[in-house]
Coordinates of C-alpha atoms in Angstrom, one line a residue:
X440 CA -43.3 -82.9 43.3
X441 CA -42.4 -79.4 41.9
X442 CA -42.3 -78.5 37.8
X443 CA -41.8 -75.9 35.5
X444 CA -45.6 -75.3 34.3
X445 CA -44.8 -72.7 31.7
X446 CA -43.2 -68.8 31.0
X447 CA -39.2 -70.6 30.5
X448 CA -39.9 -69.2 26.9
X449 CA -35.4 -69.0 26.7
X450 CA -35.0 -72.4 28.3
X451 CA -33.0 -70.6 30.7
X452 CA -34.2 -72.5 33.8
X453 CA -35.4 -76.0 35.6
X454 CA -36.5 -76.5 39.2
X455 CA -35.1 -79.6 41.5
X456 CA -38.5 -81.7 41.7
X457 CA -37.7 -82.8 45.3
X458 CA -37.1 -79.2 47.0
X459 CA -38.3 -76.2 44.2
X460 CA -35.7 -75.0 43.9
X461 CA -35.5 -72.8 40.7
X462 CA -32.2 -73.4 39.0
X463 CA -30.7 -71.3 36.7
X464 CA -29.6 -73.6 33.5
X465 CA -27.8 -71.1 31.0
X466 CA -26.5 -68.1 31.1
X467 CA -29.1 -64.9 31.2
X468 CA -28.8 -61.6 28.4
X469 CA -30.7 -58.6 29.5
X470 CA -29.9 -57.5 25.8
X471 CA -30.9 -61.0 24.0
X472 CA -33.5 -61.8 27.1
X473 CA -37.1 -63.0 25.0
X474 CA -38.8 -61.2 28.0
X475 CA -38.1 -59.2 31.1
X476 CA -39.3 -60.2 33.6
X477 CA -39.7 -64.0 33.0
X478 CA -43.0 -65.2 34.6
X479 CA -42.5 -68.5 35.5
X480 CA -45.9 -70.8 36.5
X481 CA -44.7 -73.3 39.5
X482 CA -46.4 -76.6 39.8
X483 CA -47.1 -78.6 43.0
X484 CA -48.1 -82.2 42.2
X485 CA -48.6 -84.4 45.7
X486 CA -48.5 -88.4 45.7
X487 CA -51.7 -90.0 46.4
X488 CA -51.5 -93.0 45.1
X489 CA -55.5 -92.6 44.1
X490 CA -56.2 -89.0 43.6
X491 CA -53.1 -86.6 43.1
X492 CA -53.9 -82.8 43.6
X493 CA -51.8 -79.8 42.3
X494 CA -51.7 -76.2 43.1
X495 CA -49.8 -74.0 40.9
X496 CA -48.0 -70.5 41.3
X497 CA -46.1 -67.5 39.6
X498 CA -42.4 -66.2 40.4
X499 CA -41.3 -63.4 38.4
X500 CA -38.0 -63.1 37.6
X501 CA -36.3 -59.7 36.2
X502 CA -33.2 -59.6 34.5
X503 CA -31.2 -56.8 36.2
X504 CA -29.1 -54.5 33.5
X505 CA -24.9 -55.1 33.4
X506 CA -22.7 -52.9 31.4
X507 CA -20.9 -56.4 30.1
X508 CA -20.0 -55.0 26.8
X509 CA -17.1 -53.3 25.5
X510 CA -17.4 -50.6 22.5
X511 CA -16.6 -52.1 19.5
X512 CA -15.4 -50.2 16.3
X513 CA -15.6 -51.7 12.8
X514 CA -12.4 -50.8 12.3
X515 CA -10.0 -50.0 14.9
X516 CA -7.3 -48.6 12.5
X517 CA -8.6 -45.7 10.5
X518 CA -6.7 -43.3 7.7
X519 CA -7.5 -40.4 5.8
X520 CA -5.6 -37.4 3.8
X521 CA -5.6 -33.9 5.3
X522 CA -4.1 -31.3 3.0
X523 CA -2.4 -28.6 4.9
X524 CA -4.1 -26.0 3.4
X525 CA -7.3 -27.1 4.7
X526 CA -9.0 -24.1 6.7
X527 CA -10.2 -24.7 10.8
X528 CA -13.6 -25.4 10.8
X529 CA -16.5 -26.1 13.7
X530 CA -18.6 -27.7 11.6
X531 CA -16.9 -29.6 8.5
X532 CA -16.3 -33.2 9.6
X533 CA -12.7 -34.9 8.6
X534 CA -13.7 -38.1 10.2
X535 CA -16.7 -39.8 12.1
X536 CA -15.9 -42.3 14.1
X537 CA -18.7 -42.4 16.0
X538 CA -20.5 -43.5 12.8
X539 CA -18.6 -46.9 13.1
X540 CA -18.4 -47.7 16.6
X541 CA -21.4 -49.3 18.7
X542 CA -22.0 -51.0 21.9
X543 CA -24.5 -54.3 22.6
X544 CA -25.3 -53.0 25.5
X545 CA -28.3 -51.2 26.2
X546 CA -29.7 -48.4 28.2
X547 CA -26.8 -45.5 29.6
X548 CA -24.2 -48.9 29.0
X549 CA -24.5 -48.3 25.5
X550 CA -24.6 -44.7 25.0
X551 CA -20.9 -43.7 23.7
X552 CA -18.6 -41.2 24.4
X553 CA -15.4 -40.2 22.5
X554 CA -12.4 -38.1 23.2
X555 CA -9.0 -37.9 21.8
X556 CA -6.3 -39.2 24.0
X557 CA -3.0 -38.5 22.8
X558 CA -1.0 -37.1 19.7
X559 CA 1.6 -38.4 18.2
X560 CA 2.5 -39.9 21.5
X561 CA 1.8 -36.8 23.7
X562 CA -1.3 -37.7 26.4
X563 CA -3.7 -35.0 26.9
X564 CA -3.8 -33.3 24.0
X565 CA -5.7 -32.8 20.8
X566 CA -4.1 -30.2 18.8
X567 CA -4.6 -29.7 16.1
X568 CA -7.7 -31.7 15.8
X569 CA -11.4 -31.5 17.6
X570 CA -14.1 -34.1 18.4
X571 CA -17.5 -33.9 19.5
X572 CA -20.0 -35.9 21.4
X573 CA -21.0 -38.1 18.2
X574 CA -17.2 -39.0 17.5
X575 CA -16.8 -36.1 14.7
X576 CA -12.9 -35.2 14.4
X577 CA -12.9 -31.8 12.7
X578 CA -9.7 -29.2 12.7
X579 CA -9.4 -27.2 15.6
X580 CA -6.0 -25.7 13.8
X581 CA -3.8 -25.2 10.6
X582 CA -1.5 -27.9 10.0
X583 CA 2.0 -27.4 8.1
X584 CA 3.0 -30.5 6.3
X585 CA 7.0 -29.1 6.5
X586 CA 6.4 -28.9 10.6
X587 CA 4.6 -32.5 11.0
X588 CA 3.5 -34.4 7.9
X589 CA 1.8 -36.6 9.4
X590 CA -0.8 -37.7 12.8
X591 CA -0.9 -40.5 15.0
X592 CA -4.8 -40.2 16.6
X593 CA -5.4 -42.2 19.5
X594 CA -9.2 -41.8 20.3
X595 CA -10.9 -43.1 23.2
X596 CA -14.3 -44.6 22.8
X597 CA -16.1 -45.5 26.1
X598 CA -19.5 -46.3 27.4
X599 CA -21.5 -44.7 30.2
X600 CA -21.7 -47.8 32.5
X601 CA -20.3 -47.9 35.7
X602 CA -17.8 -48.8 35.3
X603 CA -17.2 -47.4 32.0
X604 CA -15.6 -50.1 29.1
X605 CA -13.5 -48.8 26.4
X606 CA -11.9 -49.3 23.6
X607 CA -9.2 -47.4 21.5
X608 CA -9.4 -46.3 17.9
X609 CA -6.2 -45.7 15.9
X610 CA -6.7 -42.6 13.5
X611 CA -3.4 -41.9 10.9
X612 CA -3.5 -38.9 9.4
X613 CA -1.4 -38.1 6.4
X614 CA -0.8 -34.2 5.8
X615 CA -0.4 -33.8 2.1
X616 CA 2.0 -31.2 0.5
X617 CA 1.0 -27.9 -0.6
X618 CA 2.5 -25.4 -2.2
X619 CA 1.6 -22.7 0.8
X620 CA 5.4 -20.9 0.7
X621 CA 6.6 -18.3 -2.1
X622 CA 10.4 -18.3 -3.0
X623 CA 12.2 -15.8 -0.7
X624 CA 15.2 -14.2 -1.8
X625 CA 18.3 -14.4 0.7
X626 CA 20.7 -11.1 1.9
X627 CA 18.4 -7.9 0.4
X628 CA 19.1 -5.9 -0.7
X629 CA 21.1 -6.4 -3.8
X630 CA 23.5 -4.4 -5.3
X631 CA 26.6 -4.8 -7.0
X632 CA 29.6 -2.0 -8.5
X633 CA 30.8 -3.7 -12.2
X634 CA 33.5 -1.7 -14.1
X635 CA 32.8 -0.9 -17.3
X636 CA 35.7 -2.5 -18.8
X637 CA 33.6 -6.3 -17.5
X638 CA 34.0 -8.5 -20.2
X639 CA 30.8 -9.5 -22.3
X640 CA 29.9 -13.3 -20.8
X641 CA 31.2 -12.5 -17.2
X642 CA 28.9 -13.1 -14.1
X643 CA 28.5 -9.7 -12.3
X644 CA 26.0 -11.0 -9.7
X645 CA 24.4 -14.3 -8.0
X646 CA 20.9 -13.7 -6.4
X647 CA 19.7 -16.9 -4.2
X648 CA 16.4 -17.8 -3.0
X649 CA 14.9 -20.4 -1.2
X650 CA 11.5 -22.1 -0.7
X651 CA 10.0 -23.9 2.2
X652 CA 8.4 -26.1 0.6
X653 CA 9.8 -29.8 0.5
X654 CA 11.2 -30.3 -3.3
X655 CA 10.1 -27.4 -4.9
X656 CA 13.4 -26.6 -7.5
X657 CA 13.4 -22.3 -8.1
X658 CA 13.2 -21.2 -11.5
X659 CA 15.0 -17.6 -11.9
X660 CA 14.1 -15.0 -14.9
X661 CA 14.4 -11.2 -15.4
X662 CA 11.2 -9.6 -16.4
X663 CA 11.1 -8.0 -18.1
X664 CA 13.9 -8.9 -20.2
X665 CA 17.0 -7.0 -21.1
X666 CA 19.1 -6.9 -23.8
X667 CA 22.7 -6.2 -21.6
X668 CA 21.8 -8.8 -18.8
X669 CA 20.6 -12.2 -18.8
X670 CA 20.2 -15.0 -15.9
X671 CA 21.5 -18.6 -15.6
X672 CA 17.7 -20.1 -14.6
X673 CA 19.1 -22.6 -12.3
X674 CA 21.6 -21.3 -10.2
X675 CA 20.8 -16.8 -9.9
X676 CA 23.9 -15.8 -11.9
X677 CA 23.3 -12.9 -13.9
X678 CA 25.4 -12.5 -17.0
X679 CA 26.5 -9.1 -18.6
X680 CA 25.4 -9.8 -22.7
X681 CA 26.9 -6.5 -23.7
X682 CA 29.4 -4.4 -23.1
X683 CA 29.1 -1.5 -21.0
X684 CA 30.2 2.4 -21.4
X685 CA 30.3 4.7 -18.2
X686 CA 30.6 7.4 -20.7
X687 CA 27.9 7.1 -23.1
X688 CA 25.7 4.7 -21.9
X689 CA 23.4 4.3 -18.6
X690 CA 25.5 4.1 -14.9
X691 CA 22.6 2.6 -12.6
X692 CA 20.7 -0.6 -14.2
X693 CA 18.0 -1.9 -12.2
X694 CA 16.8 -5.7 -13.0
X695 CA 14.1 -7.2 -11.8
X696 CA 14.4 -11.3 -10.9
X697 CA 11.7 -13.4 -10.6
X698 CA 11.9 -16.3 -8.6
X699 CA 9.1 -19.1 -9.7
X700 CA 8.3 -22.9 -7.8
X701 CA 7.3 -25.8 -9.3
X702 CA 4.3 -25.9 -6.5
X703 CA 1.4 -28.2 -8.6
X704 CA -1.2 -27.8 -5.7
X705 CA -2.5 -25.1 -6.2
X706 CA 0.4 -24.3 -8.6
X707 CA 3.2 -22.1 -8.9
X708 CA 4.3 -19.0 -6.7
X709 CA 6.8 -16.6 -7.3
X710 CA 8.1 -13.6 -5.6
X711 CA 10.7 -10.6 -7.0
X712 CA 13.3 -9.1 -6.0
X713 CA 15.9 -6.1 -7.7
X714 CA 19.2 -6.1 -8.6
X715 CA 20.8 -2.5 -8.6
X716 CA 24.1 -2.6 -10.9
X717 CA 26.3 0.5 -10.8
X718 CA 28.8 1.0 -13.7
X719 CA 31.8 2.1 -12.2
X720 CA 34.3 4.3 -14.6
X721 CA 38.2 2.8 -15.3
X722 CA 40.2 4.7 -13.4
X723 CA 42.4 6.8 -15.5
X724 CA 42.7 10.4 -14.2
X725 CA 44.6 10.9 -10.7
X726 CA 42.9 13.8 -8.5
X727 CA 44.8 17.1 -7.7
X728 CA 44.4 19.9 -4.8
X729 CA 43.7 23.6 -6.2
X730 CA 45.3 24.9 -4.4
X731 CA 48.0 22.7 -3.1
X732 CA 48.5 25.1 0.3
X733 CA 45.8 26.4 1.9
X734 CA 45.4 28.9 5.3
X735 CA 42.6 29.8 6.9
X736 CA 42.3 31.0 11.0
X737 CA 39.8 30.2 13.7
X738 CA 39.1 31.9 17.3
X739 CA 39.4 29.1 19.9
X740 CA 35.7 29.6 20.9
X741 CA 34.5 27.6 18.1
X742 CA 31.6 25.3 18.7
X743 CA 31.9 22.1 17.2
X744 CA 30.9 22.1 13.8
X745 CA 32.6 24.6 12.5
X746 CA 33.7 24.6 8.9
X747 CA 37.4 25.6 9.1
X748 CA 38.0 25.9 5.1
X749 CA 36.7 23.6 1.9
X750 CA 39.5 22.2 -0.2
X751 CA 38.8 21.3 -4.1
X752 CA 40.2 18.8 -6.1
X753 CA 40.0 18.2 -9.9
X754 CA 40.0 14.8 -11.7
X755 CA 38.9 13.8 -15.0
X756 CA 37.1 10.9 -13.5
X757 CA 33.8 10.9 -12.1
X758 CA 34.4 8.8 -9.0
X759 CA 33.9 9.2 -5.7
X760 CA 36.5 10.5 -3.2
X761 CA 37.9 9.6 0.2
X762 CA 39.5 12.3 2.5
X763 CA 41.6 11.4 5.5
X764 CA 43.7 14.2 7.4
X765 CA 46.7 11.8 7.4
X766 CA 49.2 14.2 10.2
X767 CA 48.7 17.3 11.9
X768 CA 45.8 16.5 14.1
X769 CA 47.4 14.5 17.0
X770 CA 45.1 16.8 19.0
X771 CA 42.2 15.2 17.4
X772 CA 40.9 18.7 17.0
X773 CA 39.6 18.2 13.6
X774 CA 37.8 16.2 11.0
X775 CA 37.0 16.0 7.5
X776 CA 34.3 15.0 5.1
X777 CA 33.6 14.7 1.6
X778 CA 32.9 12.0 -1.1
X779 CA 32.6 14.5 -4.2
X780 CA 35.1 17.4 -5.6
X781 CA 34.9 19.3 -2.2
X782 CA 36.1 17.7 1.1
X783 CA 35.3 20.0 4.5
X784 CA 37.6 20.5 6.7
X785 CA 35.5 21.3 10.7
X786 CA 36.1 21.4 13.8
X787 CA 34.8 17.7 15.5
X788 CA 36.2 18.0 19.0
X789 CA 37.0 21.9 20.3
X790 CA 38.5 20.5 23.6
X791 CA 42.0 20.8 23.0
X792 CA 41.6 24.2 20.8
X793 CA 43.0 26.3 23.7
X794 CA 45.2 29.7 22.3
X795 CA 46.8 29.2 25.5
X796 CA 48.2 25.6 24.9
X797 CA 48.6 25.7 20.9
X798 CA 48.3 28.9 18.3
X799 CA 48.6 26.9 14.9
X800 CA 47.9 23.5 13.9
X801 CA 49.5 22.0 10.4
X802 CA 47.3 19.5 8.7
X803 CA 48.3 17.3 5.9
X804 CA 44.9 15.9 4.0
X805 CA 44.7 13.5 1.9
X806 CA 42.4 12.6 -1.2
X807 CA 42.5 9.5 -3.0
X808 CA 39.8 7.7 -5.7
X809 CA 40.7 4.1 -4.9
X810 CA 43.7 4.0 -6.9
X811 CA 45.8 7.7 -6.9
X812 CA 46.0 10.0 -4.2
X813 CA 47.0 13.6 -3.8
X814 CA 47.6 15.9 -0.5
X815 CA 47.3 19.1 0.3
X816 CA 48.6 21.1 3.6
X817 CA 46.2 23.4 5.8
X818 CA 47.6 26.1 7.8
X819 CA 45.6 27.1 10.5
X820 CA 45.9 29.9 12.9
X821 CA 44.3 29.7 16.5
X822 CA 43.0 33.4 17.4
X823 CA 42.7 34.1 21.3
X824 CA 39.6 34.2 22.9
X825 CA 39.2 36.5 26.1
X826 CA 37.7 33.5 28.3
X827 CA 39.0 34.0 31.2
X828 CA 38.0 36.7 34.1
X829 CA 40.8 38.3 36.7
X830 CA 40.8 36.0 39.7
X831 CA 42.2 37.3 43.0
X832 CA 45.0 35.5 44.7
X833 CA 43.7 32.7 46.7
X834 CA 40.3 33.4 45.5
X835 CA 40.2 36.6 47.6
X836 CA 36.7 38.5 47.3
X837 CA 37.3 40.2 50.6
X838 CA 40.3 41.9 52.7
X839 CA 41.1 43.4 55.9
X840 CA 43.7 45.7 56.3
X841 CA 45.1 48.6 59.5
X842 CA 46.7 51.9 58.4
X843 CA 48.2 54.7 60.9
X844 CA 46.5 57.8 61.0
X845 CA 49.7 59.5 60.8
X846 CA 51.0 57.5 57.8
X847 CA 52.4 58.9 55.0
X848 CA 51.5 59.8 51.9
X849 CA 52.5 56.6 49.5
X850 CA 52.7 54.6 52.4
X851 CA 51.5 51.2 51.6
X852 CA 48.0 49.6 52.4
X853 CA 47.5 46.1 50.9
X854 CA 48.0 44.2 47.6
X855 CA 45.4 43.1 46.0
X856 CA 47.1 40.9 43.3
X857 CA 45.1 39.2 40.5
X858 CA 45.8 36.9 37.7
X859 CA 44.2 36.0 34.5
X860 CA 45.0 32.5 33.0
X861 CA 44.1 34.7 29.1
X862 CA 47.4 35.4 27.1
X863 CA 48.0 38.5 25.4
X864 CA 46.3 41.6 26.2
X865 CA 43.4 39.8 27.1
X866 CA 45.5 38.4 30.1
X867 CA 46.8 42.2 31.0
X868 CA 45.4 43.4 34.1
X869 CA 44.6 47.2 35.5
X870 CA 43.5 47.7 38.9
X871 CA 41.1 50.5 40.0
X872 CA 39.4 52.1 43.1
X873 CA 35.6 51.8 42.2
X874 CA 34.3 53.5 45.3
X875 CA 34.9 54.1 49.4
X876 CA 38.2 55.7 49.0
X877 CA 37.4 59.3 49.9
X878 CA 40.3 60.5 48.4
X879 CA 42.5 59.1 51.1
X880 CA 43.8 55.9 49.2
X881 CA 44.7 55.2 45.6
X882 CA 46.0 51.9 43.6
X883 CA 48.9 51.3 41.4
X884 CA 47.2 49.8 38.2
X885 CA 49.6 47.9 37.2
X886 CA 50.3 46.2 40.3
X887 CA 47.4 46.4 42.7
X888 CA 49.3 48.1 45.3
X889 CA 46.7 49.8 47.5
X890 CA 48.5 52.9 49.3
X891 CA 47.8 56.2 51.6
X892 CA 46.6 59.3 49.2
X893 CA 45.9 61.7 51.7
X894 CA 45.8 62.8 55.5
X895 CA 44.1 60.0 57.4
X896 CA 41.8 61.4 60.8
X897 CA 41.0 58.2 62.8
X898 CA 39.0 60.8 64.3
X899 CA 36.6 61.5 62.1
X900 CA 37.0 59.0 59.8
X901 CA 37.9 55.4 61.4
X902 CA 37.4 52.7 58.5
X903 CA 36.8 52.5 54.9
X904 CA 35.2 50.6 52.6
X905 CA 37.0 50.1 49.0
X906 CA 36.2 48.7 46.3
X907 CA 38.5 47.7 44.0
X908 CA 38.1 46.3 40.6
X909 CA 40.9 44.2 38.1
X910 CA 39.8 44.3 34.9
X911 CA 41.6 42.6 31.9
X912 CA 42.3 44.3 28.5
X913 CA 40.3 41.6 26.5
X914 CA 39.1 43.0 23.2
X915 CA 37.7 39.7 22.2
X916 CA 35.2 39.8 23.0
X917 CA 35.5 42.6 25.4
X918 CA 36.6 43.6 29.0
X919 CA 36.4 40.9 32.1
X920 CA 36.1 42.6 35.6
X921 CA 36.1 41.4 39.1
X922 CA 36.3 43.1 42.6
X923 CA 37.8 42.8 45.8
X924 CA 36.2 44.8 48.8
X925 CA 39.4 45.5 51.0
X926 CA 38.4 47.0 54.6
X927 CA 40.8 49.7 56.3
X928 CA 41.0 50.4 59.6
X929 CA 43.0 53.6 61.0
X930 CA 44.7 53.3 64.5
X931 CA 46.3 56.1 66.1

């Protein structure tokens, strides 16, 4: 007969009396296990019915290590604050979670890990949050309570069994407001024209401003104050609180808004912007051309650029002017410019300024100050230019021609015609022998007409050489030449 002598100090076990076998009576805890290994002292009893003998021996039993634990959390539903002007840091902790979590196991199956698993729903990321190897959650990067006010966490606690259990911790973050944005004003820079005839009480400008922060209201003043403007606090409209004189009072007003939040945390901001206000005269006085008729003349070289003539007007106002050449320029020839008592009358595009094509150009300008106008009418004279050079017919720069030995006197050669596009006497054109004639030929200057000036001798003298020039008149700004080398050849 077999029996459980001793070391069942759990009651874990029993053994069948009839075979030995060791049974196994309730379920076995490495964590909870009294001992490890259980030593358990086996008795053998035989049945003599007179003298019963017993022999006894030891089985050691050791409890083999399961991760059969999960993580558990004391609370799986976590909260805390975060105001968005809290700064990144590596070492100030927001949260420990690992501070609540544990694991019954023992050994590497109870040695936890942490990571975060998602973000507001989005798996495999942590941003803007951090954790470390002891469950710390610190911030990794700035939040911005008006881009996400608030965090869903989702951090994964898990053991290092094999395989691992784990368990999920729910971390809500709440991103408080703080009054990180200044008022910003809208469409700078400002400026605004009033007339000084405004009436005390009228609005003469609205400035607006806005601020990212979620319900802060914008407060507007002008600082420092001013005793001909004031502003509407709640809505930017700046009021005229006296009346204004271009004549004896200031033209150009600069006021300077402030724009203040009602931030608490850490309190107010405010930014500035400035208002320029320009008092603009009443129009009363209509502007006039001295003279009405001017003239002035240009050479048709001009570069672009060139100042043609200045025009002057008078006008008891002090405005500012607009010219416009209103006819005249269909050419597009001309431009002018001019805000003040002057306007300039140049030339913009000198393409079409050709002697040739036009010799005067009539302009009518006009000058008005918003309300009146005047005109005034520019004669201008177009002054040739000698631009052009003589060009021989068909672009001749070299001739042949045959002459008789016994020709006579006047007997004609060649004609070297030219032209020159130039009018005037800059397009006139006199024709010369520069060299190679010997005497024997001469030209007709006005024509070009190259004929016999003397005996020929095919003899002694078989070919020439001539060179002959047409050179315009041109005095402006001088003479143009070009030559022709026209080759003779005698025959008897």
């Amino acid at each position: 007969m077999y029996s459980l002598a001793s070391g069942d100090v759990d009651n874990l076990f029993s053994i069948d009396p009839s075979s030995g076998d060791i049974i196994l009576v309730d379920t076995l805890d490495f964590e909870t296990a009294s001992v490890n290994p259980y030593d358990l002292v086996i008795r053998a009893t035989d049945q003599d019915p007179t003298t019963k003998r017993t022999g006894s021996t030891t089985v050691r039993l050791t409890i083999v290590d399961q991760n059969d634990n999960t993580p558990t959390c004391t609370s799986m539903l976590q909260t805390f604050q975060l105001p968005e002007l809290t700064q990144t840091s590596s070492t100030v902790t927001l949260l420990n979670i690992g501070a609540t979590c544990s694991d019954a196991d023992s050994g590497v199956n109870g040695q936890l890990g942490f990571n975060i698993y998602s973000v507001n729903g989005a798996v495999g990321t942590s941003a803007p949050f951090s954790i470390d190897a002891s469950g710390a959650i610190r911030l990794a990067s700035l939040v911005d309570y008006e881009l996400e006010p608030a965090y869903v966490v989702k951090v994964r606690v898990y053991d290092a069994g094999t395989p691992a259990r784990t368990a999920t911790v729910t971390v809500e973050v709440e991103v408080t407001n703080n009054n990180d944005n200044v008022p910003v004003f809208t469409s700078t820079p400002y400026s605004a024209n009033v007339i000084e005839t405004t009436s005390v009480g009228s609005t003469v400008f609205t400035v607006t401003a806005s601020d990212d922060d979620e319900a802060d209201t914008i407060t507007f003043t002008i600082n420092p104050p001013m005793n001909e403007f004031a502003i509407d606090p709640s809505n930017g409209k700046i009021i005229l609180t006296e009346a204004l004189d271009f004549d004896t009072a200031p033209t150009v007003y600069e006021i300077i808004v402030v724009a203040t939040d009602n931030g608490l945390v850490p309190g107010p901001s405010s930014s500035s912007a400035t208002v320029t206000i320009r008092v603009t005269d009443f129009n009363d006085g209509t502007p006039e051309f001295h003279p009405a008729v001017y003239a002035a003349s240009l050479s048709e070289n001009v570069a672009d650029g060139f100042t043609v003539t200045t025009l002057t007007i008078t006008d008891i106002d002090s405005t500012a002017f607009t010219y416009n050449i209103v006819s005249g320029n269909n050419l597009n020839v001309f431009g002018v410019s001019g805000t003040g008592l002057n306007g300039v009358i140049t030339v913009v595009d000198r393409t079409n300024l050709d002697y040739e094509t036009t010799t005067d150009f009539s302009l009518v300008v006009s000058v008005t100050d918003g309300s009146n106008t005047a005109s005034a009418t520019i004669e201008i004279t177009v002054l040739p230019y000698n631009e052009h050079s003589p060009v021989f017919a068909g672009g001749l720069n070299a001739a042949t021609a045959t002459i008789a030995e016994n020709a006579a006197i006047g007997a004609s050669v060649y004609d070297v015609d030219a032209t020159d596009t130039d009018v005037g006497r800059d397009g006139v054109i006199v024709y010369s022998i520069v060299s190679g004639s010997g005497g024997k030929f001469a030209v007709n200057p006005s024509t070009g007409l190259v004929t016999v000036a003397g005996t020929l001798d095919v003899e002694s003298t078989p070919t020439y050489t001539l060179v002959v020039a047409a050179t315009d008149r041109g005095t402006s700004p001088g003479k143009y030449l070009n030559a022709c080398v026209l080759f003779i050849l005698c025959y008897l």
